[in-house]
């Protein structure tokens, strides 16, 4: 008897992989083979792993960062109807992609053709965007250049951090995959070729030391992107490393630029205002290393004190 179950080959990782595999485990009409990897982000930021979802549901999986040799043979024997890559952190060989009866697809957090690349999410904030995109597109020989099958837009909160937007993107991506899975398995979604030059973003700096002679908006966006649980933006004041987890532009009556990094005002709640190239930022959440005593704080965090630049 010929099985009517659709064979789905899934390359995945991170929390979006956990969500999607957990959903697929409820679909009796789908035969699933998962190729996955546990990333450093899973442990560092508490993401649920696709491996955990497979083990909980009894779904067969292969843990590998480089599908080759016996893994490729297993995929060939599986003969997938559709291959999908969902935040898999490695390039899948073209020969493997071509084993998919339906053209292989990928999900990407981009407003394609814009925001292609390995790590675009923080750049939405750094570029001052008001929304981010999630796209399901066909795989081709380029990086996120294949025909777009479906794309959605999602608003970005005024104070949303880099970590928050990254996690929300995975949630939105999982829902986009679930909502379009049947159409993907039937190859029923119209394909739209990407046009124009687009843009590509691969990474950002792992650590950000503040240059107070930058614009206050530039600094505020970097603070948002690097906010906890990432390593926060930082600066130095009297031989202390000051990490800054939250900052907001503020207007000071009669303020005239006096050079970036100078403390303009200290508020009763322990927050303080620092001059930037074109205005001031209120430092709403901060920590010092070594930690401040109350006397240290009063002595060093005062109007006129200068951060290193």
PDB file of C-alpha atoms in Angstrom:
ATOM      1  CA  UNK A   1       0.000   0.000   0.000  1.00  0.00           C
ATOM      2  CA  UNK A   2       1.318   3.455  -0.928  1.00  0.00           C
ATOM      3  CA  UNK A   3       1.460   5.802   2.049  1.00  0.00           C
ATOM      4  CA  UNK A   4      -0.401   9.119   1.729  1.00  0.00           C
ATOM      5  CA  UNK A   5       1.826  10.732   4.349  1.00  0.00           C
ATOM      6  CA  UNK A   6       3.960  13.640   3.139  1.00  0.00           C
ATOM      7  CA  UNK A   7       7.665  13.326   3.856  1.00  0.00           C
ATOM      8  CA  UNK A   8       9.164  16.467   5.358  1.00  0.00           C
ATOM      9  CA  UNK A   9      12.908  16.934   5.837  1.00  0.00           C
ATOM     10  CA  UNK A  10      13.592  19.702   8.355  1.00  0.00           C
ATOM     11  CA  UNK A  11      16.944  21.369   9.074  1.00  0.00           C
ATOM     12  CA  UNK A  12      16.491  23.454  12.216  1.00  0.00           C
ATOM     13  CA  UNK A  13      17.709  24.735  15.587  1.00  0.00           C
ATOM     14  CA  UNK A  14      16.833  27.156  18.410  1.00  0.00           C
ATOM     15  CA  UNK A  15      13.425  27.987  19.871  1.00  0.00           C
ATOM     16  CA  UNK A  16      11.701  28.371  16.504  1.00  0.00           C
ATOM     17  CA  UNK A  17      12.772  24.793  15.751  1.00  0.00           C
ATOM     18  CA  UNK A  18      11.337  23.607  19.073  1.00  0.00           C
ATOM     19  CA  UNK A  19       8.005  25.277  18.321  1.00  0.00           C
ATOM     20  CA  UNK A  20       7.751  23.983  14.768  1.00  0.00           C
ATOM     21  CA  UNK A  21       8.814  20.416  15.602  1.00  0.00           C
ATOM     22  CA  UNK A  22       6.334  20.371  18.509  1.00  0.00           C
ATOM     23  CA  UNK A  23       3.580  21.297  16.055  1.00  0.00           C
ATOM     24  CA  UNK A  24       4.689  18.768  13.441  1.00  0.00           C
ATOM     25  CA  UNK A  25       4.547  16.044  16.087  1.00  0.00           C
ATOM     26  CA  UNK A  26       0.752  16.538  16.146  1.00  0.00           C
ATOM     27  CA  UNK A  27       0.418  15.916  12.394  1.00  0.00           C
ATOM     28  CA  UNK A  28      -0.218  12.224  11.727  1.00  0.00           C
ATOM     29  CA  UNK A  29      -0.228  12.942   7.985  1.00  0.00           C
ATOM     30  CA  UNK A  30       3.438  13.984   7.969  1.00  0.00           C
ATOM     31  CA  UNK A  31       6.478  11.712   8.150  1.00  0.00           C
ATOM     32  CA  UNK A  32       9.305  13.798   9.561  1.00  0.00           C
ATOM     33  CA  UNK A  33      13.083  13.564   9.550  1.00  0.00           C
ATOM     34  CA  UNK A  34      14.880  16.307  11.460  1.00  0.00           C
ATOM     35  CA  UNK A  35      18.503  17.370  11.036  1.00  0.00           C
ATOM     36  CA  UNK A  36      19.369  19.699  13.884  1.00  0.00           C
ATOM     37  CA  UNK A  37      22.135  21.202  15.937  1.00  0.00           C
ATOM     38  CA  UNK A  38      22.262  22.658  19.441  1.00  0.00           C
ATOM     39  CA  UNK A  39      23.647  26.188  19.248  1.00  0.00           C
ATOM     40  CA  UNK A  40      25.485  28.170  21.903  1.00  0.00           C
ATOM     41  CA  UNK A  41      22.471  30.493  22.063  1.00  0.00           C
ATOM     42  CA  UNK A  42      20.265  27.637  23.299  1.00  0.00           C
ATOM     43  CA  UNK A  43      22.214  27.303  26.538  1.00  0.00           C
ATOM     44  CA  UNK A  44      23.243  30.926  26.919  1.00  0.00           C
ATOM     45  CA  UNK A  45      19.817  32.501  26.483  1.00  0.00           C
ATOM     46  CA  UNK A  46      17.513  29.675  27.531  1.00  0.00           C
ATOM     47  CA  UNK A  47      16.111  28.807  24.099  1.00  0.00           C
ATOM     48  CA  UNK A  48      14.309  25.511  23.847  1.00  0.00           C
ATOM     49  CA  UNK A  49      16.078  23.145  21.481  1.00  0.00           C
ATOM     50  CA  UNK A  50      14.677  21.290  18.479  1.00  0.00           C
ATOM     51  CA  UNK A  51      16.577  18.277  19.810  1.00  0.00           C
ATOM     52  CA  UNK A  52      14.495  18.382  22.993  1.00  0.00           C
ATOM     53  CA  UNK A  53      11.279  18.579  20.963  1.00  0.00           C
ATOM     54  CA  UNK A  54      12.304  15.540  18.896  1.00  0.00           C
ATOM     55  CA  UNK A  55      13.171  13.497  21.965  1.00  0.00           C
ATOM     56  CA  UNK A  56       9.938  14.443  23.741  1.00  0.00           C
ATOM     57  CA  UNK A  57       7.826  13.440  20.725  1.00  0.00           C
ATOM     58  CA  UNK A  58       9.877  10.420  19.632  1.00  0.00           C
ATOM     59  CA  UNK A  59      10.705  11.997  16.269  1.00  0.00           C
ATOM     60  CA  UNK A  60      13.811  10.667  14.477  1.00  0.00           C
ATOM     61  CA  UNK A  61      16.604  13.204  14.215  1.00  0.00           C
ATOM     62  CA  UNK A  62      20.240  13.551  13.266  1.00  0.00           C
ATOM     63  CA  UNK A  63      22.436  15.925  15.261  1.00  0.00           C
ATOM     64  CA  UNK A  64      25.066  17.374  12.982  1.00  0.00           C
ATOM     65  CA  UNK A  65      26.571  20.663  11.890  1.00  0.00           C
ATOM     66  CA  UNK A  66      27.689  19.372   8.500  1.00  0.00           C
ATOM     67  CA  UNK A  67      25.357  16.980   6.638  1.00  0.00           C
ATOM     68  CA  UNK A  68      27.643  14.597   4.743  1.00  0.00           C
ATOM     69  CA  UNK A  69      28.408  10.917   4.217  1.00  0.00           C
ATOM     70  CA  UNK A  70      25.942   8.650   6.070  1.00  0.00           C
ATOM     71  CA  UNK A  71      23.630  11.595   6.788  1.00  0.00           C
ATOM     72  CA  UNK A  72      23.288  12.358   3.098  1.00  0.00           C
ATOM     73  CA  UNK A  73      22.649   8.671   2.389  1.00  0.00           C
ATOM     74  CA  UNK A  74      19.898   8.658   5.006  1.00  0.00           C
ATOM     75  CA  UNK A  75      18.286  11.737   3.463  1.00  0.00           C
ATOM     76  CA  UNK A  76      18.440  10.178  -0.007  1.00  0.00           C
ATOM     77  CA  UNK A  77      16.755   7.034   1.289  1.00  0.00           C
ATOM     78  CA  UNK A  78      14.125   9.146   3.049  1.00  0.00           C
ATOM     79  CA  UNK A  79      13.244  10.783  -0.320  1.00  0.00           C
ATOM     80  CA  UNK A  80      11.607  13.947   1.037  1.00  0.00           C
ATOM     81  CA  UNK A  81       8.635  15.592  -0.619  1.00  0.00           C
ATOM     82  CA  UNK A  82       9.754  18.906   0.846  1.00  0.00           C
ATOM     83  CA  UNK A  83      12.934  20.145   2.499  1.00  0.00           C
ATOM     84  CA  UNK A  84      12.800  23.162   4.830  1.00  0.00           C
ATOM     85  CA  UNK A  85      15.556  25.060   6.612  1.00  0.00           C
ATOM     86  CA  UNK A  86      14.412  26.818   9.781  1.00  0.00           C
ATOM     87  CA  UNK A  87      17.195  28.748  11.530  1.00  0.00           C
ATOM     88  CA  UNK A  88      19.651  25.948  10.812  1.00  0.00           C
ATOM     89  CA  UNK A  89      23.029  27.618  11.491  1.00  0.00           C
ATOM     90  CA  UNK A  90      24.916  26.047   8.574  1.00  0.00           C
ATOM     91  CA  UNK A  91      24.741  25.959   4.790  1.00  0.00           C
ATOM     92  CA  UNK A  92      22.949  22.883   3.430  1.00  0.00           C
ATOM     93  CA  UNK A  93      24.772  21.505   0.351  1.00  0.00           C
ATOM     94  CA  UNK A  94      23.044  22.161  -2.945  1.00  0.00           C
ATOM     95  CA  UNK A  95      23.044  18.433  -3.724  1.00  0.00           C
ATOM     96  CA  UNK A  96      20.966  17.829  -0.594  1.00  0.00           C
ATOM     97  CA  UNK A  97      18.568  20.657  -1.430  1.00  0.00           C
ATOM     98  CA  UNK A  98      17.923  19.049  -4.803  1.00  0.00           C
ATOM     99  CA  UNK A  99      16.745  15.821  -3.142  1.00  0.00           C
ATOM    100  CA  UNK A 100      13.494  17.626  -2.309  1.00  0.00           C
ATOM    101  CA  UNK A 101      10.698  16.794  -4.757  1.00  0.00           C
ATOM    102  CA  UNK A 102       9.160  20.239  -4.171  1.00  0.00           C
ATOM    103  CA  UNK A 103      11.716  23.086  -4.356  1.00  0.00           C
ATOM    104  CA  UNK A 104      13.342  23.497  -0.937  1.00  0.00           C
ATOM    105  CA  UNK A 105      12.376  26.504   1.187  1.00  0.00           C
ATOM    106  CA  UNK A 106      13.824  28.590   4.002  1.00  0.00           C
ATOM    107  CA  UNK A 107      12.386  31.019   6.551  1.00  0.00           C
ATOM    108  CA  UNK A 108      14.282  34.252   7.070  1.00  0.00           C
ATOM    109  CA  UNK A 109      13.719  37.354   9.254  1.00  0.00           C
ATOM    110  CA  UNK A 110      13.945  39.824   6.381  1.00  0.00           C
ATOM    111  CA  UNK A 111      11.867  42.256   4.365  1.00  0.00           C
ATOM    112  CA  UNK A 112      13.292  40.630   1.269  1.00  0.00           C
ATOM    113  CA  UNK A 113      15.200  41.662  -0.728  1.00  0.00           C
ATOM    114  CA  UNK A 114      16.214  43.832   2.231  1.00  0.00           C
ATOM    115  CA  UNK A 115      17.751  42.466   5.418  1.00  0.00           C
ATOM    116  CA  UNK A 116      19.269  39.370   3.912  1.00  0.00           C
ATOM    117  CA  UNK A 117      22.128  37.756   5.773  1.00  0.00           C
ATOM    118  CA  UNK A 118      23.074  35.775   8.832  1.00  0.00           C
ATOM    119  CA  UNK A 119      22.100  38.229  11.558  1.00  0.00           C
ATOM    120  CA  UNK A 120      19.719  40.967  10.396  1.00  0.00           C
ATOM    121  CA  UNK A 121      17.436  41.376  13.423  1.00  0.00           C
ATOM    122  CA  UNK A 122      19.453  43.939  15.428  1.00  0.00           C
ATOM    123  CA  UNK A 123      19.919  46.051  12.329  1.00  0.00           C
ATOM    124  CA  UNK A 124      16.212  46.841  12.204  1.00  0.00           C
ATOM    125  CA  UNK A 125      16.705  48.686  15.496  1.00  0.00           C
ATOM    126  CA  UNK A 126      20.070  50.197  14.548  1.00  0.00           C
ATOM    127  CA  UNK A 127      18.614  51.519  11.293  1.00  0.00           C
ATOM    128  CA  UNK A 128      15.584  53.011  13.038  1.00  0.00           C
ATOM    129  CA  UNK A 129      13.032  50.757  11.341  1.00  0.00           C
ATOM    130  CA  UNK A 130       9.455  50.659  12.625  1.00  0.00           C
ATOM    131  CA  UNK A 131       8.788  47.083  11.529  1.00  0.00           C
ATOM    132  CA  UNK A 132      10.585  43.834  10.720  1.00  0.00           C
ATOM    133  CA  UNK A 133       9.715  41.116   8.253  1.00  0.00           C
ATOM    134  CA  UNK A 134       9.470  37.328   8.151  1.00  0.00           C
ATOM    135  CA  UNK A 135       9.682  35.611   4.775  1.00  0.00           C
ATOM    136  CA  UNK A 136       9.396  32.068   3.482  1.00  0.00           C
ATOM    137  CA  UNK A 137      11.406  31.821   0.277  1.00  0.00           C
ATOM    138  CA  UNK A 138      12.818  29.179  -2.010  1.00  0.00           C
ATOM    139  CA  UNK A 139      16.432  28.184  -1.589  1.00  0.00           C
ATOM    140  CA  UNK A 140      18.801  28.912  -4.437  1.00  0.00           C
ATOM    141  CA  UNK A 141      22.557  29.304  -4.788  1.00  0.00           C
ATOM    142  CA  UNK A 142      22.574  32.769  -3.196  1.00  0.00           C
ATOM    143  CA  UNK A 143      22.075  33.836   0.420  1.00  0.00           C
ATOM    144  CA  UNK A 144      18.391  34.626   1.032  1.00  0.00           C
ATOM    145  CA  UNK A 145      17.948  35.480  -2.653  1.00  0.00           C
ATOM    146  CA  UNK A 146      15.364  32.875  -3.694  1.00  0.00           C
ATOM    147  CA  UNK A 147      11.806  33.592  -4.838  1.00  0.00           C
ATOM    148  CA  UNK A 148       9.530  34.791  -2.009  1.00  0.00           C
ATOM    149  CA  UNK A 149       6.470  32.647  -1.299  1.00  0.00           C
ATOM    150  CA  UNK A 150       4.970  34.568   1.619  1.00  0.00           C
ATOM    151  CA  UNK A 151       6.082  37.541   3.679  1.00  0.00           C
ATOM    152  CA  UNK A 152       4.683  39.296   6.751  1.00  0.00           C
ATOM    153  CA  UNK A 153       5.463  42.548   8.551  1.00  0.00           C
ATOM    154  CA  UNK A 154       5.547  43.080  12.305  1.00  0.00           C
ATOM    155  CA  UNK A 155       5.795  46.365  14.270  1.00  0.00           C
ATOM    156  CA  UNK A 156       8.827  47.124  16.404  1.00  0.00           C
ATOM    157  CA  UNK A 157       8.190  48.644  19.831  1.00  0.00           C
ATOM    158  CA  UNK A 158       9.821  51.992  20.616  1.00  0.00           C
ATOM    159  CA  UNK A 159      11.806  50.465  23.472  1.00  0.00           C
ATOM    160  CA  UNK A 160      12.102  46.873  22.223  1.00  0.00           C
ATOM    161  CA  UNK A 161      15.566  45.411  22.805  1.00  0.00           C
ATOM    162  CA  UNK A 162      17.708  43.299  20.516  1.00  0.00           C
ATOM    163  CA  UNK A 163      16.954  40.154  22.475  1.00  0.00           C
ATOM    164  CA  UNK A 164      13.222  40.858  22.603  1.00  0.00           C
ATOM    165  CA  UNK A 165      12.936  41.385  18.845  1.00  0.00           C
ATOM    166  CA  UNK A 166      14.994  38.263  18.164  1.00  0.00           C
ATOM    167  CA  UNK A 167      12.732  36.098  20.317  1.00  0.00           C
ATOM    168  CA  UNK A 168       9.577  37.673  18.918  1.00  0.00           C
ATOM    169  CA  UNK A 169      10.865  37.021  15.408  1.00  0.00           C
ATOM    170  CA  UNK A 170      11.207  33.318  16.200  1.00  0.00           C
ATOM    171  CA  UNK A 171       7.638  33.244  17.546  1.00  0.00           C
ATOM    172  CA  UNK A 172       6.322  35.036  14.448  1.00  0.00           C
ATOM    173  CA  UNK A 173       8.307  32.716  12.194  1.00  0.00           C
ATOM    174  CA  UNK A 174       6.929  29.588  13.841  1.00  0.00           C
ATOM    175  CA  UNK A 175       3.373  30.831  13.348  1.00  0.00           C
ATOM    176  CA  UNK A 176       4.087  31.743   9.722  1.00  0.00           C
ATOM    177  CA  UNK A 177       5.399  28.234   9.058  1.00  0.00           C
ATOM    178  CA  UNK A 178       2.456  26.556  10.772  1.00  0.00           C
ATOM    179  CA  UNK A 179      -0.076  28.711   8.941  1.00  0.00           C
ATOM    180  CA  UNK A 180       1.417  27.981   5.517  1.00  0.00           C
ATOM    181  CA  UNK A 181       2.578  24.402   5.946  1.00  0.00           C
ATOM    182  CA  UNK A 182      -0.227  22.725   3.996  1.00  0.00           C
ATOM    183  CA  UNK A 183       0.181  25.121   1.076  1.00  0.00           C
ATOM    184  CA  UNK A 184       3.948  24.491   1.115  1.00  0.00           C
ATOM    185  CA  UNK A 185       3.445  20.723   1.052  1.00  0.00           C
ATOM    186  CA  UNK A 186       1.165  21.144  -1.950  1.00  0.00           C
ATOM    187  CA  UNK A 187       3.529  23.619  -3.651  1.00  0.00           C
ATOM    188  CA  UNK A 188       0.523  25.921  -3.885  1.00  0.00           C
ATOM    189  CA  UNK A 189       2.056  29.290  -2.972  1.00  0.00           C
ATOM    190  CA  UNK A 190       2.843  31.666  -5.858  1.00  0.00           C
ATOM    191  CA  UNK A 191       6.534  32.548  -6.124  1.00  0.00           C
ATOM    192  CA  UNK A 192       7.654  36.165  -6.490  1.00  0.00           C
ATOM    193  CA  UNK A 193      11.165  36.900  -7.723  1.00  0.00           C
ATOM    194  CA  UNK A 194      13.160  39.340  -5.614  1.00  0.00           C
ATOM    195  CA  UNK A 195      14.040  42.543  -7.435  1.00  0.00           C
ATOM    196  CA  UNK A 196      16.444  45.353  -6.713  1.00  0.00           C
ATOM    197  CA  UNK A 197      19.759  45.442  -4.917  1.00  0.00           C
ATOM    198  CA  UNK A 198      18.424  44.823  -1.414  1.00  0.00           C
ATOM    199  CA  UNK A 199      20.660  44.810   1.661  1.00  0.00           C
ATOM    200  CA  UNK A 200      22.726  42.285   3.625  1.00  0.00           C
ATOM    201  CA  UNK A 201      23.647  42.170   7.314  1.00  0.00           C
ATOM    202  CA  UNK A 202      25.908  39.503   8.772  1.00  0.00           C
ATOM    203  CA  UNK A 203      26.707  40.498  12.349  1.00  0.00           C
ATOM    204  CA  UNK A 204      27.248  43.272  14.885  1.00  0.00           C
ATOM    205  CA  UNK A 205      30.036  43.858  17.379  1.00  0.00           C
ATOM    206  CA  UNK A 206      29.941  41.535  20.406  1.00  0.00           C
ATOM    207  CA  UNK A 207      30.863  44.381  22.762  1.00  0.00           C
ATOM    208  CA  UNK A 208      30.003  48.057  22.377  1.00  0.00           C
ATOM    209  CA  UNK A 209      31.942  50.797  24.147  1.00  0.00           C
ATOM    210  CA  UNK A 210      30.030  54.059  23.890  1.00  0.00           C
ATOM    211  CA  UNK A 211      31.458  56.968  21.952  1.00  0.00           C
ATOM    212  CA  UNK A 212      29.677  59.863  23.651  1.00  0.00           C
ATOM    213  CA  UNK A 213      30.493  62.159  20.726  1.00  0.00           C
ATOM    214  CA  UNK A 214      27.979  60.199  18.632  1.00  0.00           C
ATOM    215  CA  UNK A 215      24.375  61.317  18.283  1.00  0.00           C
ATOM    216  CA  UNK A 216      22.107  60.429  21.175  1.00  0.00           C
ATOM    217  CA  UNK A 217      19.845  58.389  18.885  1.00  0.00           C
ATOM    218  CA  UNK A 218      22.792  56.323  17.674  1.00  0.00           C
ATOM    219  CA  UNK A 219      23.826  55.600  21.261  1.00  0.00           C
ATOM    220  CA  UNK A 220      20.259  54.859  22.400  1.00  0.00           C
ATOM    221  CA  UNK A 221      19.793  52.320  19.600  1.00  0.00           C
ATOM    222  CA  UNK A 222      23.068  50.570  20.453  1.00  0.00           C
ATOM    223  CA  UNK A 223      22.005  50.404  24.095  1.00  0.00           C
ATOM    224  CA  UNK A 224      18.723  48.754  23.037  1.00  0.00           C
ATOM    225  CA  UNK A 225      20.453  46.225  20.793  1.00  0.00           C
ATOM    226  CA  UNK A 226      22.993  45.190  23.446  1.00  0.00           C
ATOM    227  CA  UNK A 227      20.630  45.215  26.437  1.00  0.00           C
ATOM    228  CA  UNK A 228      20.537  42.221  28.793  1.00  0.00           C
ATOM    229  CA  UNK A 229      20.763  39.271  28.542  1.00  0.00           C
ATOM    230  CA  UNK A 230      23.431  40.336  26.043  1.00  0.00           C
ATOM    231  CA  UNK A 231      26.536  42.178  27.254  1.00  0.00           C
ATOM    232  CA  UNK A 232      25.252  45.749  27.748  1.00  0.00           C
ATOM    233  CA  UNK A 233      26.783  48.830  26.172  1.00  0.00           C
ATOM    234  CA  UNK A 234      29.424  50.279  28.481  1.00  0.00           C
ATOM    235  CA  UNK A 235      31.667  53.202  29.260  1.00  0.00           C
ATOM    236  CA  UNK A 236      34.236  54.103  31.922  1.00  0.00           C
ATOM    237  CA  UNK A 237      33.934  56.651  34.721  1.00  0.00           C
ATOM    238  CA  UNK A 238      36.760  57.088  37.237  1.00  0.00           C
ATOM    239  CA  UNK A 239      38.170  53.603  36.569  1.00  0.00           C
ATOM    240  CA  UNK A 240      34.805  51.902  36.846  1.00  0.00           C
ATOM    241  CA  UNK A 241      33.130  50.052  34.011  1.00  0.00           C
ATOM    242  CA  UNK A 242      29.575  51.366  33.801  1.00  0.00           C
ATOM    243  CA  UNK A 243      27.214  49.058  31.902  1.00  0.00           C
ATOM    244  CA  UNK A 244      24.122  50.771  30.547  1.00  0.00           C
ATOM    245  CA  UNK A 245      21.075  48.617  29.987  1.00  0.00           C
ATOM    246  CA  UNK A 246      18.485  51.292  29.240  1.00  0.00           C
ATOM    247  CA  UNK A 247      18.718  54.916  28.105  1.00  0.00           C
ATOM    248  CA  UNK A 248      16.286  57.460  26.682  1.00  0.00           C
ATOM    249  CA  UNK A 249      16.631  60.863  24.993  1.00  0.00           C
ATOM    250  CA  UNK A 250      15.703  63.762  27.268  1.00  0.00           C
ATOM    251  CA  UNK A 251      15.419  67.510  26.793  1.00  0.00           C
ATOM    252  CA  UNK A 252      17.213  69.809  29.242  1.00  0.00           C
ATOM    253  CA  UNK A 253      15.995  73.422  29.355  1.00  0.00           C
ATOM    254  CA  UNK A 254      18.774  75.811  28.457  1.00  0.00           C
ATOM    255  CA  UNK A 255      21.238  73.029  27.747  1.00  0.00           C
ATOM    256  CA  UNK A 256      24.142  73.914  25.490  1.00  0.00           C
ATOM    257  CA  UNK A 257      26.518  71.297  24.121  1.00  0.00           C
ATOM    258  CA  UNK A 258      29.619  70.975  26.317  1.00  0.00           C
ATOM    259  CA  UNK A 259      31.238  67.909  24.782  1.00  0.00           C
ATOM    260  CA  UNK A 260      30.063  64.336  24.780  1.00  0.00           C
ATOM    261  CA  UNK A 261      30.300  62.213  27.927  1.00  0.00           C
ATOM    262  CA  UNK A 262      29.820  64.961  30.497  1.00  0.00           C
ATOM    263  CA  UNK A 263      27.230  64.302  33.218  1.00  0.00           C
ATOM    264  CA  UNK A 264      24.696  67.121  33.033  1.00  0.00           C
ATOM    265  CA  UNK A 265      22.342  66.176  35.859  1.00  0.00           C
ATOM    266  CA  UNK A 266      21.886  63.527  38.543  1.00  0.00           C
ATOM    267  CA  UNK A 267      18.288  62.672  39.470  1.00  0.00           C
ATOM    268  CA  UNK A 268      17.033  61.673  42.938  1.00  0.00           C
ATOM    269  CA  UNK A 269      16.225  58.126  41.726  1.00  0.00           C
ATOM    270  CA  UNK A 270      19.875  57.414  40.915  1.00  0.00           C
ATOM    271  CA  UNK A 271      19.506  57.922  37.171  1.00  0.00           C
ATOM    272  CA  UNK A 272      21.592  60.571  35.484  1.00  0.00           C
ATOM    273  CA  UNK A 273      21.780  62.556  32.262  1.00  0.00           C
ATOM    274  CA  UNK A 274      24.808  62.486  29.951  1.00  0.00           C
ATOM    275  CA  UNK A 275      25.649  64.848  27.097  1.00  0.00           C
ATOM    276  CA  UNK A 276      26.015  63.444  23.574  1.00  0.00           C
ATOM    277  CA  UNK A 277      26.962  65.155  20.305  1.00  0.00           C
ATOM    278  CA  UNK A 278      23.498  66.582  19.676  1.00  0.00           C
ATOM    279  CA  UNK A 279      21.643  66.437  22.984  1.00  0.00           C
ATOM    280  CA  UNK A 280      21.309  64.378  26.125  1.00  0.00           C
ATOM    281  CA  UNK A 281      20.515  60.826  27.193  1.00  0.00           C
ATOM    282  CA  UNK A 282      19.023  59.850  30.522  1.00  0.00           C
ATOM    283  CA  UNK A 283      20.707  56.696  31.790  1.00  0.00           C
ATOM    284  CA  UNK A 284      17.690  54.839  33.147  1.00  0.00           C
ATOM    285  CA  UNK A 285      19.308  51.527  34.129  1.00  0.00           C
ATOM    286  CA  UNK A 286      22.978  51.013  34.916  1.00  0.00           C
ATOM    287  CA  UNK A 287      25.484  48.981  36.919  1.00  0.00           C
ATOM    288  CA  UNK A 288      29.045  49.665  37.978  1.00  0.00           C
ATOM    289  CA  UNK A 289      31.987  47.287  38.231  1.00  0.00           C
ATOM    290  CA  UNK A 290      33.443  47.484  40.847  1.00  0.00           C
ATOM    291  CA  UNK A 291      30.049  48.170  42.425  1.00  0.00           C
ATOM    292  CA  UNK A 292      29.353  51.609  43.866  1.00  0.00           C
ATOM    293  CA  UNK A 293      28.801  52.212  47.535  1.00  0.00           C
ATOM    294  CA  UNK A 294      26.421  55.071  48.314  1.00  0.00           C
ATOM    295  CA  UNK A 295      29.411  57.312  49.066  1.00  0.00           C
ATOM    296  CA  UNK A 296      31.180  56.256  45.845  1.00  0.00           C
ATOM    297  CA  UNK A 297      28.092  57.125  43.830  1.00  0.00           C
ATOM    298  CA  UNK A 298      27.690  60.577  45.380  1.00  0.00           C
ATOM    299  CA  UNK A 299      31.378  61.310  44.938  1.00  0.00           C
ATOM    300  CA  UNK A 300      31.763  60.175  41.322  1.00  0.00           C
ATOM    301  CA  UNK A 301      28.360  60.506  39.664  1.00  0.00           C
ATOM    302  CA  UNK A 302      27.944  64.268  39.768  1.00  0.00           C
ATOM    303  CA  UNK A 303      27.233  67.088  37.385  1.00  0.00           C
ATOM    304  CA  UNK A 304      30.388  67.936  35.442  1.00  0.00           C
ATOM    305  CA  UNK A 305      32.013  64.494  35.790  1.00  0.00           C
ATOM    306  CA  UNK A 306      33.355  63.209  32.497  1.00  0.00           C
ATOM    307  CA  UNK A 307      33.044  59.700  31.048  1.00  0.00           C
ATOM    308  CA  UNK A 308      36.045  58.483  29.121  1.00  0.00           C
ATOM    309  CA  UNK A 309      35.601  58.865  25.347  1.00  0.00           C
TER     310      UNK A 309
END
